[in-house]
Coordinates of C-alpha atoms in Angstrom, one line a residue:
X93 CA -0.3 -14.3 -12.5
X94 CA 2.0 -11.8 -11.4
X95 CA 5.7 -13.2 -10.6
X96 CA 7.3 -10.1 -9.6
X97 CA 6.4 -7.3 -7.9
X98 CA 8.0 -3.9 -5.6
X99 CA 5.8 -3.1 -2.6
X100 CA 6.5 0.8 -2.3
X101 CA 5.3 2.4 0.9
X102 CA 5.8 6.2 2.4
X103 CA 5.6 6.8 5.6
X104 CA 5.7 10.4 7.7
X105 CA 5.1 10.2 11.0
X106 CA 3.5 7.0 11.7
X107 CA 4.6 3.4 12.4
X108 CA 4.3 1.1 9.7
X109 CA 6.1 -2.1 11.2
X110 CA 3.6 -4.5 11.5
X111 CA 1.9 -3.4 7.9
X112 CA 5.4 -4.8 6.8
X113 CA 5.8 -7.1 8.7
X114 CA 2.7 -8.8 7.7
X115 CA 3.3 -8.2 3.9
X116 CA 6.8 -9.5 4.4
X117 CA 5.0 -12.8 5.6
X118 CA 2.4 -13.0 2.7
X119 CA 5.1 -12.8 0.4
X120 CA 7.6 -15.0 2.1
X121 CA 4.8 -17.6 1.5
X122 CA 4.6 -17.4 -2.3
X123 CA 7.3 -19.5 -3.7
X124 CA 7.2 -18.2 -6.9
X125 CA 6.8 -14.6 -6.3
X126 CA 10.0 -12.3 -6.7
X127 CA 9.3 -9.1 -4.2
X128 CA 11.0 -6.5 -2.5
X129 CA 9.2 -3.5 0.1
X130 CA 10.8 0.0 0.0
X131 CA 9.7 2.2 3.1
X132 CA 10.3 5.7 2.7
X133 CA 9.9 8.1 5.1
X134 CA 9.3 11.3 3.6
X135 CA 11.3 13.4 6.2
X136 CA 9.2 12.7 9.7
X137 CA 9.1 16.1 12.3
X138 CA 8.9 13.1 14.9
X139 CA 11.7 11.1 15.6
X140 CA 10.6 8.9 17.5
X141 CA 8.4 6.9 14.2
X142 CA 11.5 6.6 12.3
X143 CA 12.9 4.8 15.5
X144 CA 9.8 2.7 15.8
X145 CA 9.8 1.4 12.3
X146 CA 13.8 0.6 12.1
X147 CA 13.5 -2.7 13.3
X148 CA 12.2 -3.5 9.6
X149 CA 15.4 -3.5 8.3
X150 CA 16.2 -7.0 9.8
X151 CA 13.3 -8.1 7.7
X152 CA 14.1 -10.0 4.0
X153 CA 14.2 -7.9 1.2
X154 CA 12.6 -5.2 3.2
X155 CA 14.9 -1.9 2.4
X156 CA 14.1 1.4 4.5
X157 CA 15.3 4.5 3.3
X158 CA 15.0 7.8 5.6
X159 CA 15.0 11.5 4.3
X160 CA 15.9 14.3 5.9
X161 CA 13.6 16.7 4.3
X162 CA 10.0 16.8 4.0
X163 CA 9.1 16.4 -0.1
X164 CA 5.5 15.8 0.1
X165 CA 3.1 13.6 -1.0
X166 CA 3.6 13.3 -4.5
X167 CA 7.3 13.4 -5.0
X168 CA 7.6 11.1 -2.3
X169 CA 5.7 8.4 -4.3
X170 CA 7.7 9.2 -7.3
X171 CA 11.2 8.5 -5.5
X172 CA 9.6 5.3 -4.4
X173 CA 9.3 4.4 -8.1
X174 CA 11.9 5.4 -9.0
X175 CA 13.4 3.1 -6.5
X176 CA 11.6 -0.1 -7.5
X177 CA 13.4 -3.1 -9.4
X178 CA 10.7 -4.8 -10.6
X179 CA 7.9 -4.1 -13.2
X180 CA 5.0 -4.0 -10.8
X181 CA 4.3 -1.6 -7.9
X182 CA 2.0 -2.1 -5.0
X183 CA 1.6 1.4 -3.3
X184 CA 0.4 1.4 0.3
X185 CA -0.1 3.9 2.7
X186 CA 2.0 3.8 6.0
X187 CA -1.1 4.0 8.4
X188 CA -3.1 1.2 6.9
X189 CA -3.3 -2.5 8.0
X190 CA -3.5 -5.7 6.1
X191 CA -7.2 -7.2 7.1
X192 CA -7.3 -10.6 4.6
X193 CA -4.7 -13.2 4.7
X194 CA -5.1 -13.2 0.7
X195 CA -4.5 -9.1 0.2
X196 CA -1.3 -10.1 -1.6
X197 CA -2.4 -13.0 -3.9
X198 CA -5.5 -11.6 -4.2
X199 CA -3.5 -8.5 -6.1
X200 CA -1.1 -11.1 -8.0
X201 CA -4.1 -12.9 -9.7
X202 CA -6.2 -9.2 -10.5
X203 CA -6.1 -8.0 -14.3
X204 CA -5.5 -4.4 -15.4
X205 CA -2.3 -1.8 -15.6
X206 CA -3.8 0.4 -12.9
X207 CA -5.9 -1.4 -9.9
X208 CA -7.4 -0.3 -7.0
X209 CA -8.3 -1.9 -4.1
X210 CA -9.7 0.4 -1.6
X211 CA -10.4 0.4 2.2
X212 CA -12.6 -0.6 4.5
X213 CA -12.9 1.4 8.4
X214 CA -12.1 -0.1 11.4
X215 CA -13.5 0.4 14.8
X216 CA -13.8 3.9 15.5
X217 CA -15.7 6.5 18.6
X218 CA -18.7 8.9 17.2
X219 CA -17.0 11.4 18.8
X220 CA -14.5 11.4 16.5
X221 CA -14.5 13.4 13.7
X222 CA -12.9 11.2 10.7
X223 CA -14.3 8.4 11.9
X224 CA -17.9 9.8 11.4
X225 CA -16.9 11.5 8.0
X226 CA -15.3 8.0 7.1
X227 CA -18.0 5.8 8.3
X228 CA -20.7 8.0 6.6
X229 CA -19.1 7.4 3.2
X230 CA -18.5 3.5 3.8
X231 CA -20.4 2.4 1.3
X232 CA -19.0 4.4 -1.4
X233 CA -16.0 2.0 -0.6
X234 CA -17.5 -1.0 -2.5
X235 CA -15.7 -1.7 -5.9
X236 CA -19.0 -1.9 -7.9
X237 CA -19.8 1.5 -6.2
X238 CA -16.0 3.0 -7.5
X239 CA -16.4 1.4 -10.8
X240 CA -19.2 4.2 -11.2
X241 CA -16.9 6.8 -11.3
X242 CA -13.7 5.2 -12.0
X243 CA -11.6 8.0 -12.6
X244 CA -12.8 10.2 -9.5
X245 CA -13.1 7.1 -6.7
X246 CA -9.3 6.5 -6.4
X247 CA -7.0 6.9 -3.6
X248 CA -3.0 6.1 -3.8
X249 CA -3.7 4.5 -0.2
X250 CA -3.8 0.9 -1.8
X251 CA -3.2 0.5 -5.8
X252 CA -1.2 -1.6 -8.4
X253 CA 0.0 -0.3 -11.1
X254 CA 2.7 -0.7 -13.8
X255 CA 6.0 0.4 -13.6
X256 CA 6.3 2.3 -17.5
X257 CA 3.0 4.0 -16.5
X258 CA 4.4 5.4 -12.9
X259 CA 7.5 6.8 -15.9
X260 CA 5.3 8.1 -18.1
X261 CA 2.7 9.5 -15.5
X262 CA 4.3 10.8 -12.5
X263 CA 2.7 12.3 -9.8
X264 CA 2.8 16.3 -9.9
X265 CA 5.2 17.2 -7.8
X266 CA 3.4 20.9 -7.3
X267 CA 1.0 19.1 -4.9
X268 CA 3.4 19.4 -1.7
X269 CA 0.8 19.9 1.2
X270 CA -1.7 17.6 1.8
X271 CA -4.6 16.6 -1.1
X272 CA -6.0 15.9 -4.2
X273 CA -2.5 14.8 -5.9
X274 CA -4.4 11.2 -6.4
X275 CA -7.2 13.1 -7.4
X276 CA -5.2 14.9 -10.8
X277 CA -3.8 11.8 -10.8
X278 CA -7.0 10.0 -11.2
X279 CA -7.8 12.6 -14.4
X280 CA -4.7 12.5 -16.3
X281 CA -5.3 8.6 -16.3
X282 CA -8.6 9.1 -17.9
X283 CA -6.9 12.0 -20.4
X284 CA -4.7 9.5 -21.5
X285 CA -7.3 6.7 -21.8
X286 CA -5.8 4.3 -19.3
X287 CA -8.1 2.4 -17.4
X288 CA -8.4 2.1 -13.7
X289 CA -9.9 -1.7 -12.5
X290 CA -11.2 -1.3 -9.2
X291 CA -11.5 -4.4 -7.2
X292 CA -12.8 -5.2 -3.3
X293 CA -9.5 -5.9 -1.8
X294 CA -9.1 -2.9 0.7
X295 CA -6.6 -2.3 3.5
X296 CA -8.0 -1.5 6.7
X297 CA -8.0 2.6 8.2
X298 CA -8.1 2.2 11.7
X299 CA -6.1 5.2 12.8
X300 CA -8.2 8.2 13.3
X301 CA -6.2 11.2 14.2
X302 CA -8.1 13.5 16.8
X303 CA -10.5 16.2 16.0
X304 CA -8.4 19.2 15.9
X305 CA -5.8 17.5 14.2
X306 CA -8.2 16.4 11.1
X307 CA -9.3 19.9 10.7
X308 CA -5.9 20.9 10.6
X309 CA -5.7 18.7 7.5
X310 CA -8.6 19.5 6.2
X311 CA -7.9 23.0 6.2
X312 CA -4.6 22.0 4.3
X313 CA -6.3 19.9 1.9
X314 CA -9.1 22.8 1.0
X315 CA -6.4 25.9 0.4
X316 CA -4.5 22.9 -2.3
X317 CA -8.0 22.7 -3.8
X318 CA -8.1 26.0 -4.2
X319 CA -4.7 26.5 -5.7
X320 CA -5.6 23.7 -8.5
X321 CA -8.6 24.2 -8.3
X322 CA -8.5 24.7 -12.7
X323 CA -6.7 21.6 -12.7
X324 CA -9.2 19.9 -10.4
X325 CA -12.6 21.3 -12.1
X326 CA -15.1 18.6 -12.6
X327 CA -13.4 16.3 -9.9
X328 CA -14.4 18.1 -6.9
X329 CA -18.0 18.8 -5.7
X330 CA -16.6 22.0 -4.0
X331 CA -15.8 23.5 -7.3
X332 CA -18.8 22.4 -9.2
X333 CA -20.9 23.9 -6.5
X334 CA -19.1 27.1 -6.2
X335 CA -19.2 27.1 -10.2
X336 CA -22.9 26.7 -10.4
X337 CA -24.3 28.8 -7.6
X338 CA -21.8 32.0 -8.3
X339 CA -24.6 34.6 -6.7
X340 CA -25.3 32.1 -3.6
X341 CA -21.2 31.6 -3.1
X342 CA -21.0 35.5 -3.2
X343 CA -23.6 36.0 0.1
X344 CA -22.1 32.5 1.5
X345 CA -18.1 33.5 1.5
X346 CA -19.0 36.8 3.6
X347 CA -20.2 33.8 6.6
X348 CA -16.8 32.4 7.0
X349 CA -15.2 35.3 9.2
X350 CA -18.7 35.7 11.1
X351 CA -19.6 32.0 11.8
X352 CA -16.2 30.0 10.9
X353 CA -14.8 30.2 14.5
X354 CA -18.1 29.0 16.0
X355 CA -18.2 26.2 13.7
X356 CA -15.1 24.7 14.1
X357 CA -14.9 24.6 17.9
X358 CA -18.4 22.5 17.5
X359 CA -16.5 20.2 15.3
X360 CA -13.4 19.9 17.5
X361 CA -15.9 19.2 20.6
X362 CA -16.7 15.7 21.3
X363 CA -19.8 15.6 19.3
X364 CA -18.9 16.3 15.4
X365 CA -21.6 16.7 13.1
X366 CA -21.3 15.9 9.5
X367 CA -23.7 18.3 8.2
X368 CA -21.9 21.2 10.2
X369 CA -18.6 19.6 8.7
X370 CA -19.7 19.9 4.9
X371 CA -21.1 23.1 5.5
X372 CA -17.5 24.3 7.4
X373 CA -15.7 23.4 4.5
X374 CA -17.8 24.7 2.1
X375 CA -17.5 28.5 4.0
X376 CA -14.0 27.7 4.1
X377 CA -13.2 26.8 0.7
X378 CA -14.7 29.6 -0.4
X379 CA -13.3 32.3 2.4
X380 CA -9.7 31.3 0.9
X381 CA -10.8 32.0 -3.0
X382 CA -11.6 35.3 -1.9

């Protein structure tokens, strides 16, 4: 069992003071377990989350640490680690929730030098966007359904992992908009032959930002795609379908300008389609190769 263990989570713009605080009382009721939880806020545009989560500091062994600039996703994950005393780290997104009284034990007693342990969806509106692309996917969620595809089904939302690895693996800290830094993460585990256990012992994703907001990210996460996408090739259905259907991409990228307004005020309106979505970010992805 697991004795000692740093609970590293950024944050950037969101409140993540009752995720702590719950954690905090988990692990204030394991005698034996020697913990600390590093927040990081990774430079928030919004001032008013870094005053929401301050409270936290009164907390035991809770340290908060607030950055002025913006470093992005990856780096910010790697300052967490670097950070971290102990020889185990628990990464957790800021917008997730604790939704099992045993997330932490469960975690202490789990085998494996990288483990994930996914995410389950909360209660959410079918007129909202990422709650419909979310929920449609569910049951991809299910370790045994992970465990597939070990290396492409992970997330840095909610895994363990050891400490040397996190030193000798680092996140690549190109990846500074939003997307796919877990995903290159997720191969350079495999190139290196370390395993990845996945385990059912998800967080919960209740926060669904609104429509046009999701697209915004979206967008963001498509144009990092296509910047790695030869790093990313063979862990992204995008590219493997662009790859393979070079003559049908050519006729389909020439859409985007024509069609891709339309589109994406239907998907901002209160009644999102997932099939329009896919197809949206297929003509997208492929208008910003061009």
């Amino acid at each position: 069992m697991i004795r000692e263990l740093s609970i590293l989570i950024p944050t950037y713009n969101c409140c993540c003071r009752t995720l702590v605080e719950n954690l905090q009382q988990q692990c204030s009721l394991m005698d034996c377990l020697k913990y600390e939880i590093i927040v990081a806020d990774d430079g928030s545009s919004d001032q008013s989350f870094i005053q929401e989560n301050e409270p936290i500091t009164r907390l035991p062994n809770v340290h908060y640490i607030v950055r002025e600039h913006n470093s992005g996703r990856a780096a910010i994950r790697n300052f967490l680690a670097s950070q971290a005393i102990y020889d185990w780290l628990l990464f957790i997104d800021g917008d997730m929730m604790l939704c099992r009284d045993t997330f932490l034990s469960d975690y202490l007693l789990a085998e494996g030098d990288v483990i994930y342990g996914g995410y389950q969806i909360g209660q959410g509106s079918g007129r909202n966007l990422r709650y419909v692309y979310e929920h449609a996917y569910e049951k991809n969620h299910i370790a045994t359904e992970r465990q597939k595809n070990p290396y492409h089904d992970f997330h840095t939302s909610n895994f363990m992992v050891k400490r040397y690895i996190m030193t000798r693996l680092p996140f690549d800290e190109r990846f500074i908009h939003y997307g796919y830094e877990d995903v290159l993460w997720g191969k350079n585990l495999k190139n290196q032959h370390i395993a990845i256990t996945h385990i059912d012992n998800p967080l919960c994703f209740e926060v669904f930002e609104d429509n046009a907001a999701f697209m915004q990210k979206t967008e963001e996460g498509l144009r990092t795609l296509s910047q790695f996408r030869h790093e990313l090739k063979g862990y992204s259905s995008l590219i493997d379908f662009a790859d393979s259907h070079k003559y049908l991409c050519m006729l389909l990228k020439n859409a985007y300008p024509c069609a891709g307004k339309t589109m994406r005020n239907m998907l901002i309106h209160n009644k999102p389609r997932l099939f329009l979505f896919n197809i949206y970010k297929l003509l997208c992805f492929l208008h910003i190769q061009s």
